[in-house]
CSV table of C-alpha atoms and ligand atoms in Angstrom, one decimal:
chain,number,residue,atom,x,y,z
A,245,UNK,CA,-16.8,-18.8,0.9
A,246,UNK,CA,-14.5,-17.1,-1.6
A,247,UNK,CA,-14.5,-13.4,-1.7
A,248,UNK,CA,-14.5,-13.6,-5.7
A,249,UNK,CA,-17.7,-14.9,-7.6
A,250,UNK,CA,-17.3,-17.2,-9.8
A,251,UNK,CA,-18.8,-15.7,-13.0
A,252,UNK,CA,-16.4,-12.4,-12.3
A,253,UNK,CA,-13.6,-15.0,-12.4
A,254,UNK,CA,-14.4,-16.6,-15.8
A,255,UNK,CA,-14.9,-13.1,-16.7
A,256,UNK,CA,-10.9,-12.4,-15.5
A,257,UNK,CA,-10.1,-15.7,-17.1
A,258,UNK,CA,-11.6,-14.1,-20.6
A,259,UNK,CA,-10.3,-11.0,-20.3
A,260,UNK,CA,-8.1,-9.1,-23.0
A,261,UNK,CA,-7.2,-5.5,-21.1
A,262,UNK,CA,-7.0,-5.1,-17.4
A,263,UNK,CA,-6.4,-1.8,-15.8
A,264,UNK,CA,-5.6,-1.2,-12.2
A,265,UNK,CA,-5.6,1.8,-10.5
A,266,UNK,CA,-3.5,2.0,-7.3
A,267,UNK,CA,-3.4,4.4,-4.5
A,268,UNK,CA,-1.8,4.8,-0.9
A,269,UNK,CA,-3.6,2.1,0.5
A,270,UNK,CA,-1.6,-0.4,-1.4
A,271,UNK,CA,1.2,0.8,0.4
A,272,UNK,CA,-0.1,0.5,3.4
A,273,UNK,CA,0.8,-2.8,4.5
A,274,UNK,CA,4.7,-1.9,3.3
A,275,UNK,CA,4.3,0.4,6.5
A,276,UNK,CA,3.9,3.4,3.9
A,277,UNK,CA,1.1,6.2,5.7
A,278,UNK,CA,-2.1,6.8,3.7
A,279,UNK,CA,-3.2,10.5,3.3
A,280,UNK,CA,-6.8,10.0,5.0
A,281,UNK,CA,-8.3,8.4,7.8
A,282,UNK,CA,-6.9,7.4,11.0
A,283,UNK,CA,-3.1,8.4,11.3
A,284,UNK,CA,-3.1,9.7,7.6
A,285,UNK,CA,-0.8,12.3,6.3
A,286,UNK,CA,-3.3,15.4,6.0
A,287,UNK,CA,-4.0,14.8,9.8
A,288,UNK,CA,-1.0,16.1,10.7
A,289,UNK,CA,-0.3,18.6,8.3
A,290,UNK,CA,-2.3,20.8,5.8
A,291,UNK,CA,-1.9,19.7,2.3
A,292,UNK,CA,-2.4,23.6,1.6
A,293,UNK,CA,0.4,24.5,3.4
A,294,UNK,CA,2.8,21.5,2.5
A,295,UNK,CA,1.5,20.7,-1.0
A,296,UNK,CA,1.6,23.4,-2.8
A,297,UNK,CA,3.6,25.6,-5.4
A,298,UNK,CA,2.7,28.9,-3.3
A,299,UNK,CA,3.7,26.7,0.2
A,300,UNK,CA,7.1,25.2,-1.7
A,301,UNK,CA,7.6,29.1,-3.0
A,302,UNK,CA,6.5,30.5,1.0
A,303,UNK,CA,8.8,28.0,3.0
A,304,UNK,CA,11.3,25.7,0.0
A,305,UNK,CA,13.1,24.1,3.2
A,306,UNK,CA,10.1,23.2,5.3
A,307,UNK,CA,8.3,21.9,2.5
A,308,UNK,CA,11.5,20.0,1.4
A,309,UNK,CA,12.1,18.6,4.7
A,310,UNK,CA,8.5,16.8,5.0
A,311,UNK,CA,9.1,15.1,1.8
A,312,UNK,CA,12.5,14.4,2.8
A,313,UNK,CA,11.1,12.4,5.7
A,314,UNK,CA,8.7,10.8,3.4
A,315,UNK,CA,11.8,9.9,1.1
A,316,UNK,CA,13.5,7.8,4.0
A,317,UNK,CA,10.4,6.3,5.1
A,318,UNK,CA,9.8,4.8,1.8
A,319,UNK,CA,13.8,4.3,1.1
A,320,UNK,CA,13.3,1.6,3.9
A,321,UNK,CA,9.8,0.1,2.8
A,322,UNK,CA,9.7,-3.2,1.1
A,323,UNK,CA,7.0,-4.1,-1.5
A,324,UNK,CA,3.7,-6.6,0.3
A,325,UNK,CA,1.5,-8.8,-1.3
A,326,UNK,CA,-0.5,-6.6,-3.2
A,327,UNK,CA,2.1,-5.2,-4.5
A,328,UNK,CA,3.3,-8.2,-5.9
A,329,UNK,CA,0.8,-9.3,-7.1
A,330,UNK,CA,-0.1,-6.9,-9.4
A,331,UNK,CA,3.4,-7.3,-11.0
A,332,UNK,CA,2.1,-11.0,-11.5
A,333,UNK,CA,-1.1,-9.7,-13.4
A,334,UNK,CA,0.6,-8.0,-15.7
A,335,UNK,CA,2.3,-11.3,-16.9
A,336,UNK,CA,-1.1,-12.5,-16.7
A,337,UNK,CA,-3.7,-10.9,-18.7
A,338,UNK,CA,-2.8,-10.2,-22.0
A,339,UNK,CA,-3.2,-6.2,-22.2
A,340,UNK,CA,-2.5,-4.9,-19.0
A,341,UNK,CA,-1.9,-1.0,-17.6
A,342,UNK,CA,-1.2,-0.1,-13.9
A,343,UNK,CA,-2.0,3.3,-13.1
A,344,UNK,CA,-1.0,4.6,-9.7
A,345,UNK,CA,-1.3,7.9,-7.7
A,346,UNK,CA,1.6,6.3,-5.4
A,347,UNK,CA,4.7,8.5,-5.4
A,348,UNK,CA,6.8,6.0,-3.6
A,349,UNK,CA,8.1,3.5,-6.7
A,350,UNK,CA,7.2,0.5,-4.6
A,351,UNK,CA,5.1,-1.0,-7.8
A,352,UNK,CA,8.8,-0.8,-9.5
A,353,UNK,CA,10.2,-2.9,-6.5
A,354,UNK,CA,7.8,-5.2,-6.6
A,355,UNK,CA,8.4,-5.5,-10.9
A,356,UNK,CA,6.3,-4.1,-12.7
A,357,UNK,CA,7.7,-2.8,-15.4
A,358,UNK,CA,5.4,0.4,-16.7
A,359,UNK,CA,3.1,2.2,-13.7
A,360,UNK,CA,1.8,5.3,-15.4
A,361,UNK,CA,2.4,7.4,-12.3
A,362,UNK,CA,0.1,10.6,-12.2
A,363,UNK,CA,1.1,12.3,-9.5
A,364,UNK,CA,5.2,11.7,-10.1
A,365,UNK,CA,7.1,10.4,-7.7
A,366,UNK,CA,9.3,11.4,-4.7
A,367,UNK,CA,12.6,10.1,-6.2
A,368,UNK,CA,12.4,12.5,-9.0
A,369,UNK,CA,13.4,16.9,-8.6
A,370,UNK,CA,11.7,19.3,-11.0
A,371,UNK,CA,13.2,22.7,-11.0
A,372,UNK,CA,11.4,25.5,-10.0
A,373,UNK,CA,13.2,28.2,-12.9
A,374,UNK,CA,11.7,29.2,-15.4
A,375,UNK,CA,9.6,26.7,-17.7
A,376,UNK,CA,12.1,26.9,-20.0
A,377,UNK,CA,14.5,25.2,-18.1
A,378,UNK,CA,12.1,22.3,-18.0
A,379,UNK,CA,14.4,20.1,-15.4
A,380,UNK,CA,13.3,17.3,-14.3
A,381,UNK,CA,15.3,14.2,-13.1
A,382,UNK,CA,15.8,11.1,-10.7
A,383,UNK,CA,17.3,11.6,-7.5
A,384,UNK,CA,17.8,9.2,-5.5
A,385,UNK,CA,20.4,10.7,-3.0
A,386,UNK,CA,18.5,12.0,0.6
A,387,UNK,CA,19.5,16.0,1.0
A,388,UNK,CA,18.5,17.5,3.9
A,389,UNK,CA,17.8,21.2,2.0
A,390,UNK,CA,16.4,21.8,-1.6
A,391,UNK,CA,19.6,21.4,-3.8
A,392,UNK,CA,19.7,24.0,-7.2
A,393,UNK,CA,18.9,23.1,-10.4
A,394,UNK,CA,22.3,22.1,-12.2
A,395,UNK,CA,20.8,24.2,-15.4
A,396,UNK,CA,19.7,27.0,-14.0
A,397,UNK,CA,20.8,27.5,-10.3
A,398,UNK,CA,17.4,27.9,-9.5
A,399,UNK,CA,15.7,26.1,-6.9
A,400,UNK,CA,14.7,22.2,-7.2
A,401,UNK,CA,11.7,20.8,-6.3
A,402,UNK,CA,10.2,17.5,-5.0
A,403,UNK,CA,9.1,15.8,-8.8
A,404,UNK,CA,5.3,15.2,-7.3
A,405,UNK,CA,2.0,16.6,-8.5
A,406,UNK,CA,0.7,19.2,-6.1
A,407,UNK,CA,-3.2,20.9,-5.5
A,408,UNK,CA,-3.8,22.9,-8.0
A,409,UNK,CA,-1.3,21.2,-10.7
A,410,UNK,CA,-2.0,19.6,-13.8
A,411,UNK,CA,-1.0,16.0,-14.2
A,412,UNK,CA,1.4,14.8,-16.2
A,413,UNK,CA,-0.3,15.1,-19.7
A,414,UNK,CA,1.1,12.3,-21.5
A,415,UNK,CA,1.0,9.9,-18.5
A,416,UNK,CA,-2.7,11.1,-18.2
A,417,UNK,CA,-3.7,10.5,-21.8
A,418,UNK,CA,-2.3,7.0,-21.7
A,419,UNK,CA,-4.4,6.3,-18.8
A,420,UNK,CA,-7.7,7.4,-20.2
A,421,UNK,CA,-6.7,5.5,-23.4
A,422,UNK,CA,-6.4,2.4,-21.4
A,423,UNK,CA,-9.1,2.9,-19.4
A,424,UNK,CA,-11.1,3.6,-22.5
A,425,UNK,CA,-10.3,0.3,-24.0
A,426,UNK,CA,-9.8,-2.2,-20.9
A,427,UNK,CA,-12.5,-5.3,-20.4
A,428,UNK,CA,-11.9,-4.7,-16.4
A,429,UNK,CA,-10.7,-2.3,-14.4
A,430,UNK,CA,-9.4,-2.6,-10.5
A,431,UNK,CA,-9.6,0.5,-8.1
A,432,UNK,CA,-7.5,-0.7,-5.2
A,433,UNK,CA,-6.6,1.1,-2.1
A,434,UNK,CA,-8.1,4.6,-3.0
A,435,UNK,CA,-9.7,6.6,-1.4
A,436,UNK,CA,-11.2,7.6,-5.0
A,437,UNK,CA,-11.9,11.6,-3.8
A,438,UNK,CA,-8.8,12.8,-6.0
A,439,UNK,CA,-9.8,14.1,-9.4
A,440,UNK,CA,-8.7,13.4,-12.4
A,441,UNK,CA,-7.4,10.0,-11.0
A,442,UNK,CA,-11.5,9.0,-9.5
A,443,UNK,CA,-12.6,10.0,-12.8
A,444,UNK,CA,-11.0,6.7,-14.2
A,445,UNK,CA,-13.5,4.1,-13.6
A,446,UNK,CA,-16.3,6.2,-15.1
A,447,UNK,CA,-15.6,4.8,-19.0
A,448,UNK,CA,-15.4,1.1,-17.9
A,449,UNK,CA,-18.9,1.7,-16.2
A,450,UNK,CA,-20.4,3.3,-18.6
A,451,UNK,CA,-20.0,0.8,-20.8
A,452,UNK,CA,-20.9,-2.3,-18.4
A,453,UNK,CA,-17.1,-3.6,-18.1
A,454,UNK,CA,-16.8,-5.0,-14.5
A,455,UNK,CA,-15.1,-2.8,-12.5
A,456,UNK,CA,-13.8,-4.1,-8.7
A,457,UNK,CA,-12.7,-2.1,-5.7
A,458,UNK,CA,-10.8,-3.9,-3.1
A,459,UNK,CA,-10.4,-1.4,0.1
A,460,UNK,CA,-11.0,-1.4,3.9
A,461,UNK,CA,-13.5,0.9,3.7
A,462,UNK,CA,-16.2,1.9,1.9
A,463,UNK,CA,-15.6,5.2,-0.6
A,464,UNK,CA,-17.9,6.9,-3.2
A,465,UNK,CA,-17.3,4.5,-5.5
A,466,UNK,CA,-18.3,1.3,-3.7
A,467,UNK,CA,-22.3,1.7,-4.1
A,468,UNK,CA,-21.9,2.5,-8.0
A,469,UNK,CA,-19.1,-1.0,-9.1
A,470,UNK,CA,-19.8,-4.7,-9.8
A,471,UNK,CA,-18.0,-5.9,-6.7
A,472,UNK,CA,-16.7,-3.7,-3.8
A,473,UNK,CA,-14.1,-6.1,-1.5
A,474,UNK,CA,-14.0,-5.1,1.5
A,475,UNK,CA,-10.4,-6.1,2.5
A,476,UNK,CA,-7.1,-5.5,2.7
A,477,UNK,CA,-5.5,-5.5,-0.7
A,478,UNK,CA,-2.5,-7.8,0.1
A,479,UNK,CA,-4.9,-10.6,1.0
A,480,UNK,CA,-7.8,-9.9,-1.8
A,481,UNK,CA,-5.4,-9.9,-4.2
A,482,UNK,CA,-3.5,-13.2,-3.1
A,483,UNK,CA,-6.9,-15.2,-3.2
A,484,UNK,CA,-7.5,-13.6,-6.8
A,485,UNK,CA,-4.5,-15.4,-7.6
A,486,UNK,CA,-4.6,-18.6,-6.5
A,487,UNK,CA,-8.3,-18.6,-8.1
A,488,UNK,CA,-6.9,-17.8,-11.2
A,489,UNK,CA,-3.7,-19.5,-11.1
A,490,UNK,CA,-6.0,-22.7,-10.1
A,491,UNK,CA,-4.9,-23.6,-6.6
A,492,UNK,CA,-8.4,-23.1,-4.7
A,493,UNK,CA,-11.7,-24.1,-5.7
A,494,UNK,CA,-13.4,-20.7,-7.4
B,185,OAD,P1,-5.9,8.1,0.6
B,185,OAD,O1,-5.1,8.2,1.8
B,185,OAD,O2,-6.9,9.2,0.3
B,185,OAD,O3,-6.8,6.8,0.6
B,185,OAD,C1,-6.2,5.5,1.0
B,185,OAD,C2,-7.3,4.5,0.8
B,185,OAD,O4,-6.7,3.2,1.1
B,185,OAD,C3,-8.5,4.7,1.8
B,185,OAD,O5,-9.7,4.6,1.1
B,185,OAD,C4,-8.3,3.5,2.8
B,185,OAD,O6,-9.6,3.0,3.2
B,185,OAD,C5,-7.6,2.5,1.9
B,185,OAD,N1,-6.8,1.5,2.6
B,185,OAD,C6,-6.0,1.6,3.7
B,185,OAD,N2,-5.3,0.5,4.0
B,185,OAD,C7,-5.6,-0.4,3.0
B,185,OAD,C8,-5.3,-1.7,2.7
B,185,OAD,N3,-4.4,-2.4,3.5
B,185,OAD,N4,-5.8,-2.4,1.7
B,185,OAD,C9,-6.7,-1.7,0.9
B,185,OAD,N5,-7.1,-0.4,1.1
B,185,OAD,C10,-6.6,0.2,2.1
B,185,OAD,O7,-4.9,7.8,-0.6
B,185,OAD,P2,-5.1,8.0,-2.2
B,185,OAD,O8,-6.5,7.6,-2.6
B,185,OAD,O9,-4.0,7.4,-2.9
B,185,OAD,O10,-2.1,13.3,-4.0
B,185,OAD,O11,-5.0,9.6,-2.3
B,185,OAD,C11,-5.1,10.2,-3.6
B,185,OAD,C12,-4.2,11.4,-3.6
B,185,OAD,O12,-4.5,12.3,-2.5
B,185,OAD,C13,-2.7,11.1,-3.4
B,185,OAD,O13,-2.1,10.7,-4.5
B,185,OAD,C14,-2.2,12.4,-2.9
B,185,OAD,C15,-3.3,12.7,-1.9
B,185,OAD,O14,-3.5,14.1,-1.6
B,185,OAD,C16,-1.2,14.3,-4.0
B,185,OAD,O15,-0.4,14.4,-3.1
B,185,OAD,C17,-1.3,15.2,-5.2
Protein backbone atom coordinates (compact mmCIF):
# COMPACT_ATOMS: atom_id res chain seq x y z
CA UNK A 1 0.00 0.00 0.00
CA UNK A 2 1.46 3.44 -0.88
CA UNK A 3 2.08 5.86 1.77
CA UNK A 4 0.53 8.72 -0.59
CA UNK A 5 -3.29 8.74 -1.58
CA UNK A 6 -4.08 8.96 -4.70
CA UNK A 7 -6.43 12.07 -4.76
CA UNK A 8 -3.48 14.11 -2.72
CA UNK A 9 -1.34 13.03 -5.71
CA UNK A 10 -3.51 14.37 -8.56
CA UNK A 11 -3.79 17.14 -6.27
CA UNK A 12 0.39 17.52 -6.47
CA UNK A 13 0.08 16.71 -10.09
CA UNK A 14 -2.36 20.02 -10.33
CA UNK A 15 -0.55 22.06 -8.38
CA UNK A 16 0.80 25.73 -9.19
CA UNK A 17 2.87 26.76 -5.74
CA UNK A 18 4.47 24.35 -3.47
CA UNK A 19 6.08 25.33 -0.30
CA UNK A 20 8.26 23.18 1.91
CA UNK A 21 9.37 23.88 5.15
CA UNK A 22 12.45 22.00 6.33
CA UNK A 23 13.96 21.50 9.65
CA UNK A 24 16.81 19.41 11.39
CA UNK A 25 15.27 16.30 10.78
CA UNK A 26 16.02 16.44 7.09
CA UNK A 27 19.47 16.36 8.04
CA UNK A 28 19.26 13.71 9.98
CA UNK A 29 19.96 10.97 7.77
CA UNK A 30 23.26 13.21 6.43
CA UNK A 31 24.39 12.21 10.07
CA UNK A 32 23.61 15.98 10.96
CA UNK A 33 22.09 15.89 15.09
CA UNK A 34 18.57 17.18 15.61
CA UNK A 35 17.96 19.67 18.55
CA UNK A 36 15.18 17.39 20.33
CA UNK A 37 14.63 14.00 21.31
CA UNK A 38 16.95 11.30 21.81
CA UNK A 39 20.67 12.38 21.43
CA UNK A 40 19.49 16.01 20.27
CA UNK A 41 21.59 19.01 20.67
CA UNK A 42 19.62 20.75 23.72
CA UNK A 43 20.24 17.45 25.67
CA UNK A 44 23.55 18.17 26.11
CA UNK A 45 23.72 21.63 26.37
CA UNK A 46 21.35 24.62 27.33
CA UNK A 47 20.21 26.58 24.45
CA UNK A 48 20.15 29.48 27.08
CA UNK A 49 23.52 29.26 27.83
CA UNK A 50 24.92 28.44 24.16
CA UNK A 51 22.30 30.31 22.09
CA UNK A 52 22.18 33.37 23.04
CA UNK A 53 23.35 37.10 22.56
CA UNK A 54 23.85 37.47 26.57
CA UNK A 55 25.63 33.65 26.48
CA UNK A 56 27.84 34.75 23.10
CA UNK A 57 28.51 38.32 25.19
CA UNK A 58 29.20 36.03 28.83
CA UNK A 59 31.61 33.34 27.22
CA UNK A 60 32.38 34.60 22.97
CA UNK A 61 35.03 31.52 22.92
CA UNK A 62 32.86 28.85 24.48
CA UNK A 63 30.03 29.77 22.54
CA UNK A 64 32.24 29.92 19.38
CA UNK A 65 33.76 26.68 19.98
CA UNK A 66 30.35 24.67 20.10
CA UNK A 67 29.38 26.03 16.80
CA UNK A 68 32.82 25.53 15.61
CA UNK A 69 32.31 21.78 16.28
CA UNK A 70 28.94 22.01 14.59
CA UNK A 71 30.79 23.74 11.60
CA UNK A 72 33.17 20.52 11.03
CA UNK A 73 30.41 18.18 11.61
CA UNK A 74 28.46 19.59 8.81
CA UNK A 75 31.79 20.47 6.68
CA UNK A 76 31.97 16.57 6.40
CA UNK A 77 28.04 15.78 5.81
CA UNK A 78 26.83 14.85 2.45
CA UNK A 79 23.25 15.77 1.25
CA UNK A 80 20.53 12.14 1.57
CA UNK A 81 17.54 11.57 -0.21
CA UNK A 82 15.33 14.03 1.08
CA UNK A 83 17.46 16.38 0.50
CA UNK A 84 17.65 15.73 -2.96
CA UNK A 85 14.76 15.41 -3.58
CA UNK A 86 13.48 18.49 -2.69
CA UNK A 87 15.97 20.09 -5.16
CA UNK A 88 14.02 17.82 -7.77
CA UNK A 89 10.61 19.52 -6.75
CA UNK A 90 11.55 22.65 -7.32
CA UNK A 91 12.18 21.70 -11.05
CA UNK A 92 8.94 20.17 -10.66
CA UNK A 93 6.12 22.19 -9.66
CA UNK A 94 5.87 25.25 -11.29
CA UNK A 95 6.04 27.85 -8.32
CA UNK A 96 8.07 26.41 -5.78
CA UNK A 97 9.70 28.01 -2.27
CA UNK A 98 11.84 26.02 0.20
CA UNK A 99 11.95 27.46 3.44
CA UNK A 100 14.33 25.97 6.05
CA UNK A 101 15.30 26.49 9.71
CA UNK A 102 18.48 24.33 8.78
CA UNK A 103 21.67 26.29 9.38
CA UNK A 104 23.89 23.76 7.81
CA UNK A 105 23.56 24.67 3.73
CA UNK A 106 23.04 21.06 2.88
CA UNK A 107 19.71 22.05 0.77
CA UNK A 108 22.47 24.13 -1.38
CA UNK A 109 24.59 20.82 -1.72
CA UNK A 110 21.97 18.98 -2.69
CA UNK A 111 20.95 22.07 -5.51
CA UNK A 112 18.53 23.93 -4.75
CA UNK A 113 19.02 27.02 -5.73
CA UNK A 114 16.95 29.67 -3.26
CA UNK A 115 16.20 28.09 0.53
CA UNK A 116 14.85 31.15 2.38
CA UNK A 117 16.94 30.35 5.51
CA UNK A 118 15.32 31.91 8.74
CA UNK A 119 17.51 31.08 11.17
CA UNK A 120 20.97 32.01 8.95
CA UNK A 121 23.35 29.72 8.68
CA UNK A 122 26.66 28.55 10.30
CA UNK A 123 28.88 29.41 7.30
CA UNK A 124 28.03 32.97 7.62
CA UNK A 125 29.80 35.71 10.83
CA UNK A 126 27.75 38.72 11.92
CA UNK A 127 29.66 41.21 13.83
CA UNK A 128 28.79 41.90 17.15
CA UNK A 129 29.86 46.13 16.93
CA UNK A 130 27.70 48.34 16.81
CA UNK A 131 24.56 48.10 14.39
CA UNK A 132 26.00 50.39 12.42
CA UNK A 133 28.64 48.34 11.29
CA UNK A 134 26.06 45.94 10.08
CA UNK A 135 28.73 43.03 9.02
CA UNK A 136 27.70 40.20 7.91
CA UNK A 137 29.53 37.70 5.59
CA UNK A 138 30.33 33.97 4.45
CA UNK A 139 33.01 32.29 6.07
CA UNK A 140 33.86 29.28 5.23
CA UNK A 141 37.35 28.89 6.78
CA UNK A 142 37.11 26.68 10.55
CA UNK A 143 38.82 29.12 13.36
CA UNK A 144 39.22 27.80 16.47
CA UNK A 145 38.41 31.43 18.44
CA UNK A 146 35.88 34.20 17.33
CA UNK A 147 38.05 36.21 14.74
CA UNK A 148 37.28 40.43 14.74
CA UNK A 149 35.15 42.07 12.48
CA UNK A 150 37.49 43.40 9.61
CA UNK A 151 35.28 46.83 9.85
CA UNK A 152 35.17 47.45 13.15
CA UNK A 153 37.64 45.23 15.19
CA UNK A 154 34.84 44.20 17.13
CA UNK A 155 34.03 40.79 17.81
CA UNK A 156 32.34 38.35 15.08
CA UNK A 157 29.73 36.15 15.63
CA UNK A 158 28.32 32.82 14.37
CA UNK A 159 25.67 34.35 11.40
CA UNK A 160 22.64 32.15 13.14
CA UNK A 161 19.34 33.30 14.72
CA UNK A 162 19.49 32.95 18.39
CA UNK A 163 16.42 32.91 21.40
CA UNK A 164 15.16 35.91 21.67
CA UNK A 165 16.24 37.26 18.01
CA UNK A 166 14.25 38.48 15.36
CA UNK A 167 14.41 36.67 12.08
CA UNK A 168 15.67 37.77 9.16
CA UNK A 169 12.93 40.23 8.02
CA UNK A 170 13.10 40.08 4.49
CA UNK A 171 13.70 36.27 4.41
CA UNK A 172 10.57 36.14 6.74
CA UNK A 173 8.31 38.24 4.59
CA UNK A 174 9.10 36.20 1.59
CA UNK A 175 8.12 33.09 3.40
CA UNK A 176 4.75 34.27 4.59
CA UNK A 177 4.14 35.58 1.05
CA UNK A 178 4.71 32.23 -0.30
CA UNK A 179 3.02 30.49 2.18
CA UNK A 180 0.19 32.85 1.67
CA UNK A 181 -0.14 32.13 -1.92
CA UNK A 182 1.02 28.24 -2.22
CA UNK A 183 -1.71 25.42 -3.37
CA UNK A 184 0.40 22.95 -0.85
CA UNK A 185 2.59 23.21 1.64
CA UNK A 186 5.13 20.33 3.18
CA UNK A 187 6.38 20.46 6.85
CA UNK A 188 9.20 18.00 6.89
CA UNK A 189 11.44 17.04 9.64
CA UNK A 190 10.27 19.62 12.28
CA UNK A 191 9.61 19.43 15.23
CA UNK A 192 7.11 22.45 14.58
CA UNK A 193 7.53 24.04 18.41
CA UNK A 194 9.73 27.02 16.98
CA UNK A 195 7.84 30.19 16.42
CA UNK A 196 7.65 32.11 13.85
CA UNK A 197 8.75 29.17 11.57
CA UNK A 198 5.43 26.68 13.16
CA UNK A 199 3.39 29.51 12.43
CA UNK A 200 3.79 28.76 8.59
CA UNK A 201 1.35 26.12 7.87
CA UNK A 202 -1.53 28.12 9.57
CA UNK A 203 -2.42 30.20 6.11
CA UNK A 204 -2.50 27.08 3.91
CA UNK A 205 -4.92 25.56 6.52
CA UNK A 206 -6.98 28.05 6.91
CA UNK A 207 -7.79 28.22 3.68
CA UNK A 208 -8.26 24.24 2.99
CA UNK A 209 -4.81 23.93 0.87
CA UNK A 210 -3.45 20.42 1.69
CA UNK A 211 -0.83 20.66 3.91
CA UNK A 212 1.58 17.19 4.52
CA UNK A 213 3.99 16.51 7.33
CA UNK A 214 6.40 13.79 6.81
CA UNK A 215 8.30 13.03 10.33
CA UNK A 216 9.14 10.14 12.68
CA UNK A 217 7.16 11.24 15.17
CA UNK A 218 4.20 12.75 15.83
CA UNK A 219 4.33 16.81 16.72
CA UNK A 220 1.52 19.36 17.36
CA UNK A 221 0.82 19.67 14.03
CA UNK A 222 0.11 16.14 13.01
CA UNK A 223 -3.61 15.94 14.52
CA UNK A 224 -4.60 19.43 12.77
CA UNK A 225 -2.96 18.45 8.56
CA UNK A 226 -4.39 16.53 5.64
CA UNK A 227 -1.86 13.81 5.87
CA UNK A 228 0.75 13.27 8.63
CA UNK A 229 3.59 10.48 7.26
CA UNK A 230 4.92 8.96 9.59
CA UNK A 231 8.47 8.29 8.16
CA UNK A 232 11.64 9.09 7.62
CA UNK A 233 11.86 11.87 5.08
CA UNK A 234 14.55 10.47 2.76
CA UNK A 235 12.20 7.48 1.97
CA UNK A 236 8.71 9.47 1.96
CA UNK A 237 9.97 11.71 -0.19
CA UNK A 238 11.65 9.11 -2.72
CA UNK A 239 8.17 7.31 -3.13
CA UNK A 240 6.59 10.81 -3.72
CA UNK A 241 8.69 10.92 -6.54
CA UNK A 242 8.51 7.96 -8.35
CA UNK A 243 4.60 8.47 -7.88
CA UNK A 244 4.79 11.55 -9.50
CA UNK A 245 7.52 10.94 -11.88
CA UNK A 246 5.31 7.73 -12.95
CA UNK A 247 7.40 4.79 -12.04
CA UNK A 248 4.99 3.00 -9.36
CA UNK A 249 1.42 2.55 -9.49
CA UNK A 250 -0.23 5.63 -7.29
P1 LIG B 1 14.10 19.62 16.16
O1 LIG B 1 15.34 18.92 16.62
O2 LIG B 1 13.30 20.37 17.15
O3 LIG B 1 13.13 18.56 15.48
C1 LIG B 1 13.58 17.63 14.54
C2 LIG B 1 12.35 16.86 14.08
O4 LIG B 1 12.77 15.95 13.06
C3 LIG B 1 11.70 16.01 15.17
O5 LIG B 1 10.30 16.26 15.16
C4 LIG B 1 12.01 14.56 14.77
O6 LIG B 1 10.94 13.68 15.09
C5 LIG B 1 12.15 14.70 13.27
N1 LIG B 1 13.03 13.71 12.61
C6 LIG B 1 14.17 13.15 13.06
N2 LIG B 1 14.73 12.36 12.14
C7 LIG B 1 13.92 12.41 11.04
C8 LIG B 1 13.96 11.83 9.74
N3 LIG B 1 14.94 11.02 9.36
N4 LIG B 1 12.95 12.12 8.88
C9 LIG B 1 11.93 12.95 9.26
N5 LIG B 1 11.85 13.53 10.47
C10 LIG B 1 12.83 13.28 11.35
O7 LIG B 1 14.54 20.54 14.92
P2 LIG B 1 13.78 21.80 14.29
O8 LIG B 1 12.32 21.58 14.23
O9 LIG B 1 14.51 22.14 13.04
O10 LIG B 1 16.71 27.05 16.19
O11 LIG B 1 14.08 22.90 15.37
C11 LIG B 1 13.66 24.22 15.13
C12 LIG B 1 14.66 25.19 15.67
O12 LIG B 1 14.88 24.88 17.05
C13 LIG B 1 16.05 25.07 15.07
O13 LIG B 1 16.18 25.80 13.86
C14 LIG B 1 16.91 25.63 16.13
C15 LIG B 1 16.31 24.93 17.34
O14 LIG B 1 16.47 25.54 18.55
C16 LIG B 1 17.71 27.85 16.58
O15 LIG B 1 18.83 27.44 16.86
C17 LIG B 1 17.30 29.29 16.61
Amino acid sequence: MSLWPRKLLQELRDCHKAVVLTGAGVSAESGVSTFRGAGGLWEKVDPMKMATPEAFSGNPKAVWEWYEARRRQVAEAAPNRAHEVIAWMEGYFPGFTLVTQNVDRLHQKAGSRWPLELHGSLWMVRCTGNPSCGEWEDRHELVNLPPQCPQCGALLRPGVVWFGEGLPQQTWDEAEEAARACDVFFVIGTSALVYPAAALPEDPLSRGKPVIEINTEETPLSGRVTLSLRSKAGEALESLRELLLGNKPG
